[in-house]
Coordinates of C-alpha atoms and ligand atoms in Angstrom, one line a residue:
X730 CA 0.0 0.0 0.0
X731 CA 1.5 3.5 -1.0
X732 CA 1.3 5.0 2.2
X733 CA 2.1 8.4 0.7
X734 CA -2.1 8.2 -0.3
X735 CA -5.0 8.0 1.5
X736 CA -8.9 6.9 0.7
X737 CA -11.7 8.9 1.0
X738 CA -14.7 7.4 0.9
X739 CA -17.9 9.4 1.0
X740 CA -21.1 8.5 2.7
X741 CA -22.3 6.7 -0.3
X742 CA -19.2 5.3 -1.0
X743 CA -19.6 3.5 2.6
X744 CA -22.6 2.7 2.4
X745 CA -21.5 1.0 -1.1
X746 CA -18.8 -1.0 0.5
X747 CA -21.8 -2.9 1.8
X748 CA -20.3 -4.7 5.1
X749 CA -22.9 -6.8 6.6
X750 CA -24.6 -6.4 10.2
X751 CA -23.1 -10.4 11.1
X752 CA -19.6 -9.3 10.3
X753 CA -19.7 -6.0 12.1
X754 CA -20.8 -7.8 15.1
X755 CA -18.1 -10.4 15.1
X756 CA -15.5 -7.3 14.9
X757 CA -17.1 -5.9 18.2
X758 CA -17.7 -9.1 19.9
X759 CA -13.4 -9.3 19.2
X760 CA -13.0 -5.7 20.2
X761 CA -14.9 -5.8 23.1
X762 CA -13.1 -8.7 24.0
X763 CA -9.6 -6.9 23.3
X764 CA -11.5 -4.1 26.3
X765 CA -12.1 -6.6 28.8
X766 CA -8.6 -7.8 28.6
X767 CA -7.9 -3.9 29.5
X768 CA -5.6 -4.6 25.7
X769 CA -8.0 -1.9 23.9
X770 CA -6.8 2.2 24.2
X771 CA -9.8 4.3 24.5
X772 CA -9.7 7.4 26.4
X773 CA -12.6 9.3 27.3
X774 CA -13.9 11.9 24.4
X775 CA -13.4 15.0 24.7
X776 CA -16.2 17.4 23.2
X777 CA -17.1 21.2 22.1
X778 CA -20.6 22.1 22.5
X779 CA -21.8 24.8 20.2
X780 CA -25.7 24.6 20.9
X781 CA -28.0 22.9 23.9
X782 CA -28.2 19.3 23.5
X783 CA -25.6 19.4 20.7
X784 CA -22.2 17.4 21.1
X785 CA -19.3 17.6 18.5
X786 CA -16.7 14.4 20.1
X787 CA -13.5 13.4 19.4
X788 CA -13.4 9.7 19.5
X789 CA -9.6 7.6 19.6
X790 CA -9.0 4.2 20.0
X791 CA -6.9 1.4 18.9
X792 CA -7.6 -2.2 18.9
X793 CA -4.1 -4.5 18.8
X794 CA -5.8 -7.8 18.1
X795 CA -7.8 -5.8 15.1
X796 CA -5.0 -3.7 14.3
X797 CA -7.4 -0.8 14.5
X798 CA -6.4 2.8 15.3
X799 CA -8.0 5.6 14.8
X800 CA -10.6 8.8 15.1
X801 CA -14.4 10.2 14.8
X802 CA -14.7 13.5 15.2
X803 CA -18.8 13.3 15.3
X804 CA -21.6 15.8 16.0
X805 CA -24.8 15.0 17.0
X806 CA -27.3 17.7 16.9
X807 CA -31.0 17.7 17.7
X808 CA -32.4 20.3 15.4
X809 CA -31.0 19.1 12.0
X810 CA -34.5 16.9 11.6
X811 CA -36.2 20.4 10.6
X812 CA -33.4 21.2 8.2
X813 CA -33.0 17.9 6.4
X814 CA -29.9 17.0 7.7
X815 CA -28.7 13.9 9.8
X816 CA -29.5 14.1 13.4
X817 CA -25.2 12.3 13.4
X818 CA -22.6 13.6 11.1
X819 CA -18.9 13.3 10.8
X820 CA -15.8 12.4 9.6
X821 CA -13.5 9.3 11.0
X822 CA -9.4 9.1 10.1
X823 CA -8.4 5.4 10.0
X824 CA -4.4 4.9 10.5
X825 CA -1.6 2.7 10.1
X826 CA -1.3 0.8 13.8
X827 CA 2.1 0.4 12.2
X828 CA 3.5 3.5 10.8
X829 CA 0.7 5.8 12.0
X830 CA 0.3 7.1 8.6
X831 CA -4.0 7.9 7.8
X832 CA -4.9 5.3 5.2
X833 CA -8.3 6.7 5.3
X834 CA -10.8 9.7 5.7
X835 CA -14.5 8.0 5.7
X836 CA -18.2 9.8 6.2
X837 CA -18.9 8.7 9.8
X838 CA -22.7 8.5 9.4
X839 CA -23.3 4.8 8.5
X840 CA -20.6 3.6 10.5
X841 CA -22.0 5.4 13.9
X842 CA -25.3 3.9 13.1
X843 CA -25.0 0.2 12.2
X844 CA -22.1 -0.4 15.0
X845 CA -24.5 1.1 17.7
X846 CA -27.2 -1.1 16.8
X847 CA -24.5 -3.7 16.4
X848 CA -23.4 -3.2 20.0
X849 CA -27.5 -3.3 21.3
X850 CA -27.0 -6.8 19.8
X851 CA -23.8 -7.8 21.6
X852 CA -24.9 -6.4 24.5
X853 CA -28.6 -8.5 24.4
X854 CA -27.0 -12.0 23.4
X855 CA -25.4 -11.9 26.9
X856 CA -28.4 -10.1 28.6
X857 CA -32.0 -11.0 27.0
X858 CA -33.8 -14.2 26.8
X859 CA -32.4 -16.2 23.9
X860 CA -36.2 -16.6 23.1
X861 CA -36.9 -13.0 22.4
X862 CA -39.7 -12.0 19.9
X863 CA -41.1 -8.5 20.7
X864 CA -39.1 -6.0 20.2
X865 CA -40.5 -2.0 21.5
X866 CA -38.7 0.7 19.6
X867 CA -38.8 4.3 21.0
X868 CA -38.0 6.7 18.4
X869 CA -38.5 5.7 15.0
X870 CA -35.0 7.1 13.0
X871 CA -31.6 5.5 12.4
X872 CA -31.2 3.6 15.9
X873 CA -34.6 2.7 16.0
X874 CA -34.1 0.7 12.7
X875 CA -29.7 -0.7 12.8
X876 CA -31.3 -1.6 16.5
X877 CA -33.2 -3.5 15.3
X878 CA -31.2 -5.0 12.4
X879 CA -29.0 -5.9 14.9
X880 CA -31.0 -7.8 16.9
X881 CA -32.6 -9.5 13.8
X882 CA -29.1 -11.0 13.7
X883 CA -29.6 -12.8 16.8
X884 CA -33.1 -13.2 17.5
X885 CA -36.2 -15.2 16.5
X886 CA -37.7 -11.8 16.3
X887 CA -41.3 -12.1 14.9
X888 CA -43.2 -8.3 16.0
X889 CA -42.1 -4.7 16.8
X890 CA -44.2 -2.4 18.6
X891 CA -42.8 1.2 17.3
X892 CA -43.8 4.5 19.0
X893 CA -42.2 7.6 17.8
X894 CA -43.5 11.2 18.6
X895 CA -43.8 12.1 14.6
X896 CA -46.5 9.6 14.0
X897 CA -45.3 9.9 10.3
X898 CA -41.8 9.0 11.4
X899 CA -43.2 5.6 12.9
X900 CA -45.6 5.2 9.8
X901 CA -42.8 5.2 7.4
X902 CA -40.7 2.9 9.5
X903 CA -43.4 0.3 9.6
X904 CA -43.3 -0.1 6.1
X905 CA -39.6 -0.1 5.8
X906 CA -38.6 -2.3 9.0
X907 CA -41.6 -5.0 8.1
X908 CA -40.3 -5.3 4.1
X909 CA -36.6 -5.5 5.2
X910 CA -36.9 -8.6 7.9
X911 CA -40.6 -9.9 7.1
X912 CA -41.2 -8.2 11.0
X913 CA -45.0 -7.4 11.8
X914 CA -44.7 -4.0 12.9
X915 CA -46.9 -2.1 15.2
X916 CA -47.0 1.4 15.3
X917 CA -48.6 2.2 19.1
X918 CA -49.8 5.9 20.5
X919 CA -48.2 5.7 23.4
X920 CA -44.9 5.0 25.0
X921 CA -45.7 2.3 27.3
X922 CA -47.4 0.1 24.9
X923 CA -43.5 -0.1 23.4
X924 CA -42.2 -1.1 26.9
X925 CA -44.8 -3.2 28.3
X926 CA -45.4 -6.4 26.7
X927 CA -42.2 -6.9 24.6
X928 CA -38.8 -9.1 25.5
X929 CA -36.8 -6.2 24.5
X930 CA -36.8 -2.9 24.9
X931 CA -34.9 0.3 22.5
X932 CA -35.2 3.8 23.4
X933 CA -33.7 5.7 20.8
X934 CA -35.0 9.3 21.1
X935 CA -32.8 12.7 21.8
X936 CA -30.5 12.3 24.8
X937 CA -31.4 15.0 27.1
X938 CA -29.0 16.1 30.2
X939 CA -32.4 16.1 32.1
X940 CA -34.8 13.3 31.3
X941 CA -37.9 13.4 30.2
X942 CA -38.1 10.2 32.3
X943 CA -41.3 8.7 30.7
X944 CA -40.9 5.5 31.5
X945 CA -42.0 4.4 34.8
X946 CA -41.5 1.5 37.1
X947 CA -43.9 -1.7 36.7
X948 CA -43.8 -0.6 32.6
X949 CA -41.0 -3.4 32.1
X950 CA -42.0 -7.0 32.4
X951 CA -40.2 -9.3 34.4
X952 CA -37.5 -11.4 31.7
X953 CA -36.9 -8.3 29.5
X954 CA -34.1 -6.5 28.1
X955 CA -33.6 -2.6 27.6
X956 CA -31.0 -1.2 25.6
X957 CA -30.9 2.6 26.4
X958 CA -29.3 3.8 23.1
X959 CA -30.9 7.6 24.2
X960 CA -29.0 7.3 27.8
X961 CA -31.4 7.8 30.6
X962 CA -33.4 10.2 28.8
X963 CA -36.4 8.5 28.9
X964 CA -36.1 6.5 32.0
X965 CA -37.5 7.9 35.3
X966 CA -35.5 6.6 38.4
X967 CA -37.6 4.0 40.1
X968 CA -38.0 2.5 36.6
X969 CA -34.0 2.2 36.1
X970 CA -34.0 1.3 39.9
X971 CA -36.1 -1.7 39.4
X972 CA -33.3 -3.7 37.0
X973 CA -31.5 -7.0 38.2
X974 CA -28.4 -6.3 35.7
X975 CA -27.2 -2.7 34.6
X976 CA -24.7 -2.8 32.2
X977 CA -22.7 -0.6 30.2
X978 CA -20.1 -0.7 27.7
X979 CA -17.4 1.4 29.8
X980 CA -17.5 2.7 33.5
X981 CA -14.9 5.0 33.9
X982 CA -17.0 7.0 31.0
X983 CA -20.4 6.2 32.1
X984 CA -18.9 7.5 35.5
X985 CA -17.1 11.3 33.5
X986 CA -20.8 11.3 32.2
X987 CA -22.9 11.2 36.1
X988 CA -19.6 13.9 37.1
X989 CA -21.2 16.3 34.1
X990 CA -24.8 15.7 35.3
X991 CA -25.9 13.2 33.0
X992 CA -27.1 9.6 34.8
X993 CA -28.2 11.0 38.4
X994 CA -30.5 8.3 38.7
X995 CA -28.8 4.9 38.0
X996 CA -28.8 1.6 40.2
X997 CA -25.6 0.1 40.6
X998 CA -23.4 -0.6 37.5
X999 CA -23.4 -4.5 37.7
X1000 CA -20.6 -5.1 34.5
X1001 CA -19.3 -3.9 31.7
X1002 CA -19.6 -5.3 27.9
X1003 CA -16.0 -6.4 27.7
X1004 CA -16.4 -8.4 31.2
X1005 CA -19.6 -10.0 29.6
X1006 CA -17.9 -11.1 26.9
X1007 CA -14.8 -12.3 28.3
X1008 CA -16.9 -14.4 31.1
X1009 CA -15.5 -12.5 33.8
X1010 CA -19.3 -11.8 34.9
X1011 CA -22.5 -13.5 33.9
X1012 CA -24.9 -11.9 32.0
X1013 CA -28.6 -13.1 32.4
X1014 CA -28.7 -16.4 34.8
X1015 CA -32.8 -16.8 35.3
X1016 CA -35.8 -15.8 32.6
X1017 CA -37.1 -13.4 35.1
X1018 CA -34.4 -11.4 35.8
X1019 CA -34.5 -7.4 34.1
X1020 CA -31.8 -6.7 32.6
X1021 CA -30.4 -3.2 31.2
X1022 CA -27.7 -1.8 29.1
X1023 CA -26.4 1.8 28.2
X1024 CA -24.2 1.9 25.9
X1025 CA -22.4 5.2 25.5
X1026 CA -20.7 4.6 22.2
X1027 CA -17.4 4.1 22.1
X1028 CA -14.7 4.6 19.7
X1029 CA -14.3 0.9 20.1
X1030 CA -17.4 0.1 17.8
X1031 CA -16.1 2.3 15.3
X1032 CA -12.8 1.3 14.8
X1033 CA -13.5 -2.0 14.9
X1034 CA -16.0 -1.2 12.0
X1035 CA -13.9 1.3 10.0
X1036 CA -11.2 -1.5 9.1
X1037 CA -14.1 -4.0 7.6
X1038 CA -15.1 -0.8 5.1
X1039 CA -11.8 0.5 4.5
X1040 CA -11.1 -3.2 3.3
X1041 CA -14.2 -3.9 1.6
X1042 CA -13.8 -0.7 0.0
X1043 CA -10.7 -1.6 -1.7
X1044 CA -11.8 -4.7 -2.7
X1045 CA -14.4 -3.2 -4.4
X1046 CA -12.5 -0.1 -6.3
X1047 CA -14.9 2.1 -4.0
X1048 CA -13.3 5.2 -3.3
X1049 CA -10.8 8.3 -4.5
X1050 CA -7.3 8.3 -3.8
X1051 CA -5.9 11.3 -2.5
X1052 CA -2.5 12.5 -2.2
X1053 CA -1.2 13.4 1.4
Ligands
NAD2555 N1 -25.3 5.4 22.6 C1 -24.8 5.5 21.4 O1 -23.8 4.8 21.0 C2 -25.5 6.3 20.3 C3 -25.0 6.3 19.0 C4 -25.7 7.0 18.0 C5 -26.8 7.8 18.4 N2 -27.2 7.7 19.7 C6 -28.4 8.5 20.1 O2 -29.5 7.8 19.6 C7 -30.6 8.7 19.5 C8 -31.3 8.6 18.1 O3 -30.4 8.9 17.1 P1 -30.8 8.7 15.6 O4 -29.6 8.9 14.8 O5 -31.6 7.5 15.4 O6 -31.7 10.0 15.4 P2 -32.9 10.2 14.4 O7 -33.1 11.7 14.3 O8 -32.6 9.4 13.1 O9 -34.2 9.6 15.0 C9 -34.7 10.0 16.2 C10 -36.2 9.7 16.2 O10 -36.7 10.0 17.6 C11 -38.0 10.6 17.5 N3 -38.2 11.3 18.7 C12 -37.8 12.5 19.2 N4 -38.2 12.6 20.5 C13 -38.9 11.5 20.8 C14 -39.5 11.0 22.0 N5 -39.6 11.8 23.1 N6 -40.1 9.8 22.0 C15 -40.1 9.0 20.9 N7 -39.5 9.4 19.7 C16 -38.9 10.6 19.7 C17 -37.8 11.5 16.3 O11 -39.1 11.9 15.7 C18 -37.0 10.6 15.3 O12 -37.9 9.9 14.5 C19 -29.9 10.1 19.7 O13 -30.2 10.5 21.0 C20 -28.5 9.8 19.5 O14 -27.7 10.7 20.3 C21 -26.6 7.0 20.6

């Protein structure tokens, strides 16, 4: 490889590169595994914020046994819905564990949705019932569908129950999610008929420092799963409170998140993803037990993703060359 060039791909070209949702998790299951083993580098993000609610992060990590090292710089910002632009954007450098040299400069976008849902997945085939069926989605947009791709992967899904504030936004979903996997959606008027009744649980809205905290306790039957992709937003305390098993996929930044304000609620963090998948702590041990995760999203799931495209890519002639 002339290491004097480097790839850009562009959002489409990404998406074009077509990596599948079962390879992506297999490269998480491996990095997460790498974290447990305290092999993975990934420090906390650092962040600007140039509006409320908005985030712009800067997201390092490297991955030995993946030879992945790299960066997202990635915004997130609530109010793009009413200009027609994505609620996530950004950029994400992918370098040479070797040489340190950038190989690559990719649209972020794709990546930072399927590996989330990805990691919802990886996170539920330690936690959830291996039974699972019904699936309740909160917030009908990117997550609330690569959630739910990613749990097709690993689950005799059969329904989802989708509730979403834009009716329209669930309405469109239906369609989409129920001709994709052969799912029988549900669209529901309000939030607890996505929460009560299903085996797993997604809430994907807008993560708000204070929670709306709409869910409340009793909503969550006894054997489910909840994967809280939208932090704590919409979980009120004596809902979160009520979990056997709350999970995350890094405390030291789940704990930089409660020291900011976020999470003032939580029970007790009972393990992280790495030490779920390394064995160092059970996940679910009885079909009654509540179980929980909040994953933060960490440079981990995109750098273990960025190397699949990158590759992919240049199998594929996707791409333009640039000169350094
Ligand atoms: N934890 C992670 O790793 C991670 C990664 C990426 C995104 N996120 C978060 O996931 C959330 C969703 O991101 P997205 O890219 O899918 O956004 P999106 O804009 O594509 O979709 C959000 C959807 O939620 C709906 N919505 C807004 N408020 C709601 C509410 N109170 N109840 C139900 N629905 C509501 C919107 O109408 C929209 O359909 C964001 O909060 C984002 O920050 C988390």
């Amino acid at each position: 490889m002339d290491q004097q060039k480097l790839l850009y791909l562009s959002r489409a070209d990404v998406e074009a590169a077509g990596v599948a949702m079962p390879e992506i998790l297999a490269a998480l299951e491996a990095a997460f595994h790498e974290h447990g083993e305290g092999q993975a580098e990934v420090p906390p993000k650092p962040g600007i914020h140039t509006r409320p609610d908005a985030f712009l992060h800067a997201m390092p990590a490297f991955i030995p046994a993946l030879h992945a090292a790299g960066v997202k710089w990635v915004g997130g910002y609530p109010d793009n819905q009413r200009l027609g632009l994505p609620y996530i954007s950004g950029l994400l450098i992918l370098n040479d564990d070797e040489t340190g040299m950038p190989l690559a400069v990719m649209d972020c976008t794709w990546i930072t949705g399927v590996r989330t849902g990805a990691a919802t997945a990886l996170a539920a085939g330690y936690l959830a019932r291996p039974d699972s069926e019904t699936v309740g989605v909160l917030g009908c947009g990117v997550q609330g569908r690569t959630n739910v791709a990613g749990l097709n992967v690993l689950f005799p899904l059969k329904r989802v129950k989708a509730y979403d504030r834009t009716p329209a936004n669930a309405e469109r979903y239906a369609a989409e999610i129920g001709e994709r996997f052969g799912l029988a959606v549900e669209v529901v008027a309000e939030p607890q008929q996505a929460v009560s009744g299903c085996d797993i649980v997604v809430t994907a809205g807008p993560i708000l420092r204070t929670p709306h905290a709409t869910i409340q306790s009793g909503w969550l039957d006894s054997g489910a799963f909840a994967s809280l992709v939208d932090f704590d937003s919409y979980w009120s305390g004596p809902a979160l409170r009520e979990v056997d098993k709350f999970c995350t996929d890094d405390v030291p930044q789940l704990e930089h998140y409660r020291n900011i304000g976020y999470f003032q609620h939580l029970p007790p963090i009972y393990a992280s993803l790495g030490e779920l998948v390394t064995g160092r702590k059970p996940g679910r041990e009885t079909p009654t037990e509540r179980t929980m995760t909040c994953n933060l999203g960490l440079a981990l799931d995109d750098l273990a993703t960025a190397p699949l495209v990158y590759r992919r890519a240049i199998e594929r002639g996707i791409g333009t060359w640039l000169e350094l």
